Coordinates of C-alpha atoms in Angstrom, one line a residue:
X1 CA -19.8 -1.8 -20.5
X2 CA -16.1 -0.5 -20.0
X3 CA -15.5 -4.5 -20.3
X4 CA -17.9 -5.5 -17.5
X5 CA -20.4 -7.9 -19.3
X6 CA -23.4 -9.4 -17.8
X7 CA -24.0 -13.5 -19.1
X8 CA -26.9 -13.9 -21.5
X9 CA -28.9 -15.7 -18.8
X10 CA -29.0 -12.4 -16.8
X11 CA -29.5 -10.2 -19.5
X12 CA -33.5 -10.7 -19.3
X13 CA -32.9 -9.7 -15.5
X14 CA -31.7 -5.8 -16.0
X15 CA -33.5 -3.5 -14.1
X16 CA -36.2 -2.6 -16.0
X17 CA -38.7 -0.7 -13.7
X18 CA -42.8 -1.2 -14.1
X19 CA -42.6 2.7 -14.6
X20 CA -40.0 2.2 -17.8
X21 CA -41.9 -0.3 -18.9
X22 CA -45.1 1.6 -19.0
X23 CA -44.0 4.7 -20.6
X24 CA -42.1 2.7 -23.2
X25 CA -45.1 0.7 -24.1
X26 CA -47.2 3.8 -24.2
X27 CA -44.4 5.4 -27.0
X28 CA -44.8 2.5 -28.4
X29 CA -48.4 2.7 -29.3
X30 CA -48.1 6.6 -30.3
X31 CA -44.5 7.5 -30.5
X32 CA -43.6 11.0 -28.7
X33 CA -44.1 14.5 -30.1
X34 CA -42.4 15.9 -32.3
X35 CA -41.0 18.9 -29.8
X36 CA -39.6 15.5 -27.5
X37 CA -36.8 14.7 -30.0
X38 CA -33.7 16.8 -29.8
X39 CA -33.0 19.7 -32.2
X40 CA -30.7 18.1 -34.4
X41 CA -31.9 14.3 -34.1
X42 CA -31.0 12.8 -37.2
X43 CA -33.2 10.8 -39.7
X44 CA -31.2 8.0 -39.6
X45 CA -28.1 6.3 -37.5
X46 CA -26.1 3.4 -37.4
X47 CA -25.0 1.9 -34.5
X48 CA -20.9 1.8 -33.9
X49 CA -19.2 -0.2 -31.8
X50 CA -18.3 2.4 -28.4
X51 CA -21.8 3.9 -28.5
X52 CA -24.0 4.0 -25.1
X53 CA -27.8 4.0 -24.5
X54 CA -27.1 6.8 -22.9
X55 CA -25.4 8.9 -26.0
X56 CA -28.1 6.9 -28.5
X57 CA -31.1 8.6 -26.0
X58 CA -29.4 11.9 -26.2
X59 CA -29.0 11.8 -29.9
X60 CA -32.8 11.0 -30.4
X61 CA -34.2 12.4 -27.0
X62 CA -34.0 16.3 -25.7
X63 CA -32.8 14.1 -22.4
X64 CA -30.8 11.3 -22.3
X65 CA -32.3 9.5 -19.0
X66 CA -35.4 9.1 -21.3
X67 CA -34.2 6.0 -22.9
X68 CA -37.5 4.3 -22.0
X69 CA -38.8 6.1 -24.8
X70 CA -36.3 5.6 -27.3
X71 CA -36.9 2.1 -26.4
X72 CA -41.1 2.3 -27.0
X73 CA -40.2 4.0 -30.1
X74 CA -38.8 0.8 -31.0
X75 CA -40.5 -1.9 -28.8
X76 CA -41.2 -4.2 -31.5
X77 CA -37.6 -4.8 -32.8
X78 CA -36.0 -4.6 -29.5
X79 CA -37.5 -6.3 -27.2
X80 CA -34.6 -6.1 -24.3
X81 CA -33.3 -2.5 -24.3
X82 CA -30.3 -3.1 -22.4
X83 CA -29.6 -5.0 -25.7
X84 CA -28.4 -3.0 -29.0
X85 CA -26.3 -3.9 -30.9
X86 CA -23.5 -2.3 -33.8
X87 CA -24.8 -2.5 -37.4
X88 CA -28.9 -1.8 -36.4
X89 CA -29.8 0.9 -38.1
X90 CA -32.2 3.2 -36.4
X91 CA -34.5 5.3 -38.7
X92 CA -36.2 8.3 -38.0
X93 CA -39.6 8.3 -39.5
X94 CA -42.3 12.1 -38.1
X95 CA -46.0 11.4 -38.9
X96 CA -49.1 13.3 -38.0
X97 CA -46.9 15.6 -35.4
X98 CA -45.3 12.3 -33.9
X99 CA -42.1 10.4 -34.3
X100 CA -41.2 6.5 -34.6
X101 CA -38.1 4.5 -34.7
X102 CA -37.2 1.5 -36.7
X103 CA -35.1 -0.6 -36.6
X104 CA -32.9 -2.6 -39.1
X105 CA -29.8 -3.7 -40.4
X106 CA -27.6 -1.2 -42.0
X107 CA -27.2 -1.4 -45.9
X108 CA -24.2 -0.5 -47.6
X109 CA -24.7 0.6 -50.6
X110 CA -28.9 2.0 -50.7
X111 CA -29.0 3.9 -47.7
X112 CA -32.5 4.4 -48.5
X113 CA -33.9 0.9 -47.1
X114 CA -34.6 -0.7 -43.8
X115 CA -35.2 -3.9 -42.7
X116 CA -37.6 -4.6 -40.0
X117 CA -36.2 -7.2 -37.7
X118 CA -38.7 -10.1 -36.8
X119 CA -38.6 -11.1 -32.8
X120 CA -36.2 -13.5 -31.9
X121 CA -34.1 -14.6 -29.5
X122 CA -30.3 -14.0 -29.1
X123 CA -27.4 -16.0 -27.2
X124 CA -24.7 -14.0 -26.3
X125 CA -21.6 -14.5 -24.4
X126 CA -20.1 -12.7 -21.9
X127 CA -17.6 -11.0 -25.1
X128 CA -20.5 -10.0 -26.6
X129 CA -21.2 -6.8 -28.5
X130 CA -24.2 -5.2 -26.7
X131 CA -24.3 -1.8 -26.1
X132 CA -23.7 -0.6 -22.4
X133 CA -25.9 2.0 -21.0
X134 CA -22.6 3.7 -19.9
X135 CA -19.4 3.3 -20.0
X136 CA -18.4 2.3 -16.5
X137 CA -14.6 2.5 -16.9
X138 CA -15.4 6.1 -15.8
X139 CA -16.5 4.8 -12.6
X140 CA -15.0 1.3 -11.8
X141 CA -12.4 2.4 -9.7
X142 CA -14.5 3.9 -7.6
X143 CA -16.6 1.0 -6.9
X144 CA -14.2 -0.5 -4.5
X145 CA -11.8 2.0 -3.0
X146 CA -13.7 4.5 -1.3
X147 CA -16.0 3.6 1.1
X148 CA -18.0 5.4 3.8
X149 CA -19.0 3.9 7.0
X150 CA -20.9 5.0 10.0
X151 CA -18.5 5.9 12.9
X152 CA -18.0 3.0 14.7
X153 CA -17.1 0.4 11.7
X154 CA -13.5 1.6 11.2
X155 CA -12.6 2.2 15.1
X156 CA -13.6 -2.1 15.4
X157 CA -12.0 -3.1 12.5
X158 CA -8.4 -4.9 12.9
X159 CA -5.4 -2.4 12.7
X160 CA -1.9 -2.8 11.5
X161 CA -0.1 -3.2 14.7
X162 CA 3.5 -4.2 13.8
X163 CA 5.9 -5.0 10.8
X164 CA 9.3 -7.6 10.9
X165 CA 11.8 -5.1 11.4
X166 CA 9.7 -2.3 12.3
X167 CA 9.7 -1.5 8.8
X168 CA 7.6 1.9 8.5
X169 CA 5.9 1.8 4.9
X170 CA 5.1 -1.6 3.6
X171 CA 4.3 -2.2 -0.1
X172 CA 3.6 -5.5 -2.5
X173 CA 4.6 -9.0 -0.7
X174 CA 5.7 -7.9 2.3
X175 CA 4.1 -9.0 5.5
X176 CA 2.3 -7.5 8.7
X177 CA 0.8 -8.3 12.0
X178 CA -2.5 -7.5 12.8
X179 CA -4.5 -7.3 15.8
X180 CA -8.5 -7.4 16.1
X181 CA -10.9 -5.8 19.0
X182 CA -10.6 -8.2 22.0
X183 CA -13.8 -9.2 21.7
X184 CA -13.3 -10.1 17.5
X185 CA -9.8 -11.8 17.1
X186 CA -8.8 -11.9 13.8
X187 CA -9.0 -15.7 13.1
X188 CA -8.8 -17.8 10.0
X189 CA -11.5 -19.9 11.0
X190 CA -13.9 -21.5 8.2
X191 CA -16.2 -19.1 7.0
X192 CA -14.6 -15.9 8.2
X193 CA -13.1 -13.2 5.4
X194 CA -9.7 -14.1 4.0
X195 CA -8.9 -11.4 1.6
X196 CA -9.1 -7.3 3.1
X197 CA -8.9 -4.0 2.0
X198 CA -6.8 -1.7 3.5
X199 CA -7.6 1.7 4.6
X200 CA -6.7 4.8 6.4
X201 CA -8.5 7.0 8.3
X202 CA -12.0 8.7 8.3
X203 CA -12.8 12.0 6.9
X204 CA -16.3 13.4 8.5
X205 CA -18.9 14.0 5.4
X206 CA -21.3 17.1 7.0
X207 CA -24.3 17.9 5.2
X208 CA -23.4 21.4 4.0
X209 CA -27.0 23.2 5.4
X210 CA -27.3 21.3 8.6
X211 CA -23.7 20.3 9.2
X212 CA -24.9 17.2 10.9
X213 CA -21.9 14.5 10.2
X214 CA -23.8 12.1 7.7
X215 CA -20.9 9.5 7.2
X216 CA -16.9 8.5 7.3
X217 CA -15.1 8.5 3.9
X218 CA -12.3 6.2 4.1
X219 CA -9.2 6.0 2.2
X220 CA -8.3 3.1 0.4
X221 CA -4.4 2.3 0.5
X222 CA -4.2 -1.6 -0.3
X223 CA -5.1 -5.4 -0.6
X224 CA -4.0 -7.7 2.3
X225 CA -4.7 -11.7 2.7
X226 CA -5.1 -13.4 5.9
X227 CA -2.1 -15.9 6.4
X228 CA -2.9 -16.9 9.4
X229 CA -5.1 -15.8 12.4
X230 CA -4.6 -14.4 15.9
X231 CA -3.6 -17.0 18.8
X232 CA -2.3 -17.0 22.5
X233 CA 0.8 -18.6 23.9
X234 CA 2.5 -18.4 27.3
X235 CA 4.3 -15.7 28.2
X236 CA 6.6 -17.5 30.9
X237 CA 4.8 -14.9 33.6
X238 CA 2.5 -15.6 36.1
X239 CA 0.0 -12.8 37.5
X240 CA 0.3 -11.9 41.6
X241 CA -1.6 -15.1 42.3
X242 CA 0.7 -17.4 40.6
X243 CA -1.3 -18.0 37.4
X244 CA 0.4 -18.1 34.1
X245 CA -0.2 -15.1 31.7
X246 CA -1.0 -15.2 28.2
X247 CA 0.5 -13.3 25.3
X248 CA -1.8 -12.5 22.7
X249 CA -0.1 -13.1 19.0
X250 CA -1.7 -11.0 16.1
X251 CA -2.7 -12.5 13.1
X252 CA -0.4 -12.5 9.7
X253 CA -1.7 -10.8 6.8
X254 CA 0.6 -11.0 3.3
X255 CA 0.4 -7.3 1.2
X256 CA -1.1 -8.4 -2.3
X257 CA -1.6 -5.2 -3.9
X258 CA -1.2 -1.2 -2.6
X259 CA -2.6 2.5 -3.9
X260 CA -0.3 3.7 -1.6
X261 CA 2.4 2.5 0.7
X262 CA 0.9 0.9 3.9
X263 CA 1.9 1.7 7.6
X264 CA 1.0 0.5 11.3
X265 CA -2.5 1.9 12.4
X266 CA -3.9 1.5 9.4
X267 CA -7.2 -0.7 9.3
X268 CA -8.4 -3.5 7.9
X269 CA -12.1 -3.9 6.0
X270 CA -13.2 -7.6 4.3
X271 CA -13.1 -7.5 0.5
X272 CA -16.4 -7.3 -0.5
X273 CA -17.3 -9.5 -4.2
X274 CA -17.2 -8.6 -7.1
X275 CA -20.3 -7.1 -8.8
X276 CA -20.7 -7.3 -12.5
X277 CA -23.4 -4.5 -12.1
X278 CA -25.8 -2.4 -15.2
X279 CA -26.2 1.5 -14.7
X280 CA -29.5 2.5 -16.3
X281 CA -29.3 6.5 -16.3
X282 CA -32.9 7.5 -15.2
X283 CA -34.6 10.4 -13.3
X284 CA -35.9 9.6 -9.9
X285 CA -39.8 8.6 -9.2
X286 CA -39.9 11.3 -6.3
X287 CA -39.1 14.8 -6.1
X288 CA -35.2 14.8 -5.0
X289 CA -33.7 18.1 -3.5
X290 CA -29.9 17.6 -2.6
X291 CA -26.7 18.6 -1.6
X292 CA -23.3 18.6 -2.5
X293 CA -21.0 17.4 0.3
X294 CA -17.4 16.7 -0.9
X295 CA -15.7 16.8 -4.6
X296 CA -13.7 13.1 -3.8
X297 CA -10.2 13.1 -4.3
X298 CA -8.7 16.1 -2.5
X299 CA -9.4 18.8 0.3
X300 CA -8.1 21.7 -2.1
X301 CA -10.6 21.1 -4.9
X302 CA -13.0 24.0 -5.4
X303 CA -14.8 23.3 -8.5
X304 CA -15.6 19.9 -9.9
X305 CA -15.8 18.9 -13.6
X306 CA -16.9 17.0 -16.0
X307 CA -16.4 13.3 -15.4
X308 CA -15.3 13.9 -11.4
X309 CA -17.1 12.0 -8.4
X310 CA -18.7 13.9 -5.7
X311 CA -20.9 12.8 -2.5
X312 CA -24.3 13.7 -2.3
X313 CA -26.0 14.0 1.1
X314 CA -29.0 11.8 -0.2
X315 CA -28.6 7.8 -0.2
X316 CA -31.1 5.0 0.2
X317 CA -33.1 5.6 3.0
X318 CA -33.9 8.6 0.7
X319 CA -35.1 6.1 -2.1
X320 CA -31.7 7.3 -3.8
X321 CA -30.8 4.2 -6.4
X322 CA -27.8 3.4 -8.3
X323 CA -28.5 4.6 -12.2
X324 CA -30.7 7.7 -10.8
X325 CA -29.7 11.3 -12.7
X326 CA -29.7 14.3 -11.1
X327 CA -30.4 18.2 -12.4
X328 CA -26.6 20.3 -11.0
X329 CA -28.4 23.7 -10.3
X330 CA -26.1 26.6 -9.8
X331 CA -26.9 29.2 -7.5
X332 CA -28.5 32.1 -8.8
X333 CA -26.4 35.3 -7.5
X334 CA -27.9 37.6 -4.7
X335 CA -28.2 41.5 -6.2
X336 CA -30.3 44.7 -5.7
X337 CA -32.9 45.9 -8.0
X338 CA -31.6 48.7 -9.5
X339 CA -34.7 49.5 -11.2
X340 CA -36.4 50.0 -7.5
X341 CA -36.3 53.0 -5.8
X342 CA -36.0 51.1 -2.3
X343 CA -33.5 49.3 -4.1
X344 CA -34.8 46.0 -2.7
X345 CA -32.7 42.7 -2.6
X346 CA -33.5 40.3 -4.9
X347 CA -32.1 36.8 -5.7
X348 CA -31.8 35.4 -9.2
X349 CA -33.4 31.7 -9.8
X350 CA -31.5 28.6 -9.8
X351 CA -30.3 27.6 -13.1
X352 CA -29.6 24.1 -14.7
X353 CA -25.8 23.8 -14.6
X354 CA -25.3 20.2 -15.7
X355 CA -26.3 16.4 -14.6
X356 CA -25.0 13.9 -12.4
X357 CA -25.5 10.1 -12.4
X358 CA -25.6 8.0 -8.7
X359 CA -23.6 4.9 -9.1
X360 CA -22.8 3.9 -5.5
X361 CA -25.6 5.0 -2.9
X362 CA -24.8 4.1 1.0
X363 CA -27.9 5.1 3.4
X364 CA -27.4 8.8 4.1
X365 CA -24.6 9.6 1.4
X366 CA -23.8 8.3 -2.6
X367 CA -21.2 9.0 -4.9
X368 CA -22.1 10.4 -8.3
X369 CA -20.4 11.0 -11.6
X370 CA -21.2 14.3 -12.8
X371 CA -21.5 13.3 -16.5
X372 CA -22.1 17.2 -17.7
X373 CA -21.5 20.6 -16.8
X374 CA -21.2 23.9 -17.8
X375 CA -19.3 25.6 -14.8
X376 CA -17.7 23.9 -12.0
X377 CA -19.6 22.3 -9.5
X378 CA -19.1 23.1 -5.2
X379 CA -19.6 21.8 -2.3
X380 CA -23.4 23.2 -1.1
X381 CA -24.8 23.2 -5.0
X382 CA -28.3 21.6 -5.4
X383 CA -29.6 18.8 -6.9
X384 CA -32.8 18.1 -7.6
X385 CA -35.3 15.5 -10.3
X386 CA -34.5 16.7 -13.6
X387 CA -37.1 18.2 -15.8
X388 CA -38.9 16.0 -18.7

């Protein structure tokens, strides 16, 4: 999956929904109609090394997010559909009005024959050759660097508050002194974060109908780890009544890695783990009608393309999951009726203009990967469930 692999142990454990898993066992039992497959599905195709679930469904399937099917059309020989592998040949075979997979080894030579796989079971390692659902290099970046947050989060985190030699822009290896809320000292006590990620500043996300700020976008600039942690020591003052005063001392953080060079006032967030995580394109249970809030990136891009991340103004507390694909409507254009005599005003319907795919959802916001288009996508198009 873009070189993100999963151990064989969880491979069993991919989300596979009790909604997938009905509609595939129902293909399985009568395959799909013929006016399902796509237009130009072939009778026969062997898996190569590079291919997605995604790009298999769409080959097959009128709809890509429908790989539950292609999976019941070929329950029997694979029994995990996050599991395909290069060299299974997947055969095409239309009966009475419906149409089947199977499943098989590739031949060399025949191309006429297949061979039906009995069940079994695999062990695979983590450099294994399974097919990904998508390819996530597209979106791995963005897994940890932006990062929205509700309004408070990034005024309480710890700030940048000094550098040795008032050095203005720091970058790789050198080191800064940085300074928590009073009432959460930076501290390097057992159990608290070591390693942080850097960022700068909060950019308001509005929902574009409402305007109601939904979220923070933040800016990620670095990687810092905690050398050591804030203390107090005597100043060598005393206050009015005699008593000695304290000097705070900020904690020491080392720079480990930067996106950008990093300055005083910027803010500190722990490093959250590593996830080795599976997106299964699928359409959402529920009826989704959404918003495009920001193209991510920059301020002075109008239209968004292909392969570009934008923020939705939909996220979990809307049942929004990772893996869910959405319908890109554009608008349809507002124009008189020349054919009235009152010459009325009449607004064209909304027409499909691509799909997007949610691969990091937050509560009221998510970041998707618009994986087609046909004209550029804005901040205010909709987004709703696609069509079967």
């Amino acid at each position: 999956m873009g070189g993100l692999y999963v151990p064989a142990a969880l491979a069993q454990n991919y989300p596979i929904s009790p909604a997938q898993q009905a509609t595939a066992s129902q293909v399985a039992q009568n395959g799909v109609p013929l006016s399902d497959l796509a237009p130009n599905a072939p009778d026969r195709y062997t898996v190569k090394s590079g291919d997605t679930l995604w790009a298999i469904s769409g080959l097959f399937l009128t709809s890509p997010w429908r790989w539950p099917e292609l999976w019941g059309m070929n329950q029997q020989e694979v029994q995990n559909p996050h599991r395909i592998y290069p060299g299974q040949e997947l055969r095409l075979v239309k009966k009475d009005g419906r149409a089947m997979l199977m499943a098989g080894q590739a031949q060399p030579n025949d191309g006429l024959r297949t061979v039906r796989m009995s069940p079994r079971t695999r062990i695979e390692n983590l450099g294994d050759n399974a097919l990904p659902t998508l390819q996530t290099n597209l979106i791995e970046p963005f897994l940890a660097e932006p990062l929205i947050v509700d309004e408070n989060t990034l005024a309480l985190a710890p700030r940048i508050v000094a550098t040795p030699e008032d050095r203005i822009l720091l970058s790789r290896g050198d080191r800064a002194y940085v300074r928590g809320p009073l009432e959460a000292p930076l501290l390097d006590e057992k159990g608290k974060p070591w390693n942080f990620r850097v960022m700068r500043k909060a950019t308001p996300l509005r929902d574009p109908i409402t305007k109601e700020v939904l979220g923070y976008e933040t800016q990620y600039v670095g990687k810092v780890v905690l050398v050591k942690g804030e203390s107090r020591q005597l100043s060598g003052a005393v206050d009015k009544n005699g008593q000695p005063l304290m000097d705070i001392v900020p904690a020491s953080v080392d720079v480990q890695s930067i996106k950008e060079e990093i300055s005083i006032g910027d803010r500190l967030l722990p490093e959250p783990e590593r996830e080795l995580l599976n997106f299964v394109p699928r359409a959402p249970a529920q009826n989704v009608d959404a918003r495009i809030v920001s193209v991510y990136g920059s301020t002075s891009i109008v239209n968004a393309a292909q392969y570009q991340i934008v923020v939705i103004n939909k996220g979990t507390r809307d049942g929004i999951e990772r893996g869910h694909v959405l319908s890109l409507l554009s608008a349809g254009p507002s124009m008189v009726d020349t054919t009235d005599v009152p010459k009325t005003r009449i607004k064209l319907p909304d027409e499909q203009n691509g799909l997007l795919m949610v691969f990091r959802p937050f509560e009221r916001l998510s970041y998707g990967l618009i994986l087609e288009i046909k004209t550029g996508v804005k901040v205010g198009d909709r987004l709703t469930t696609p069509p079967r």
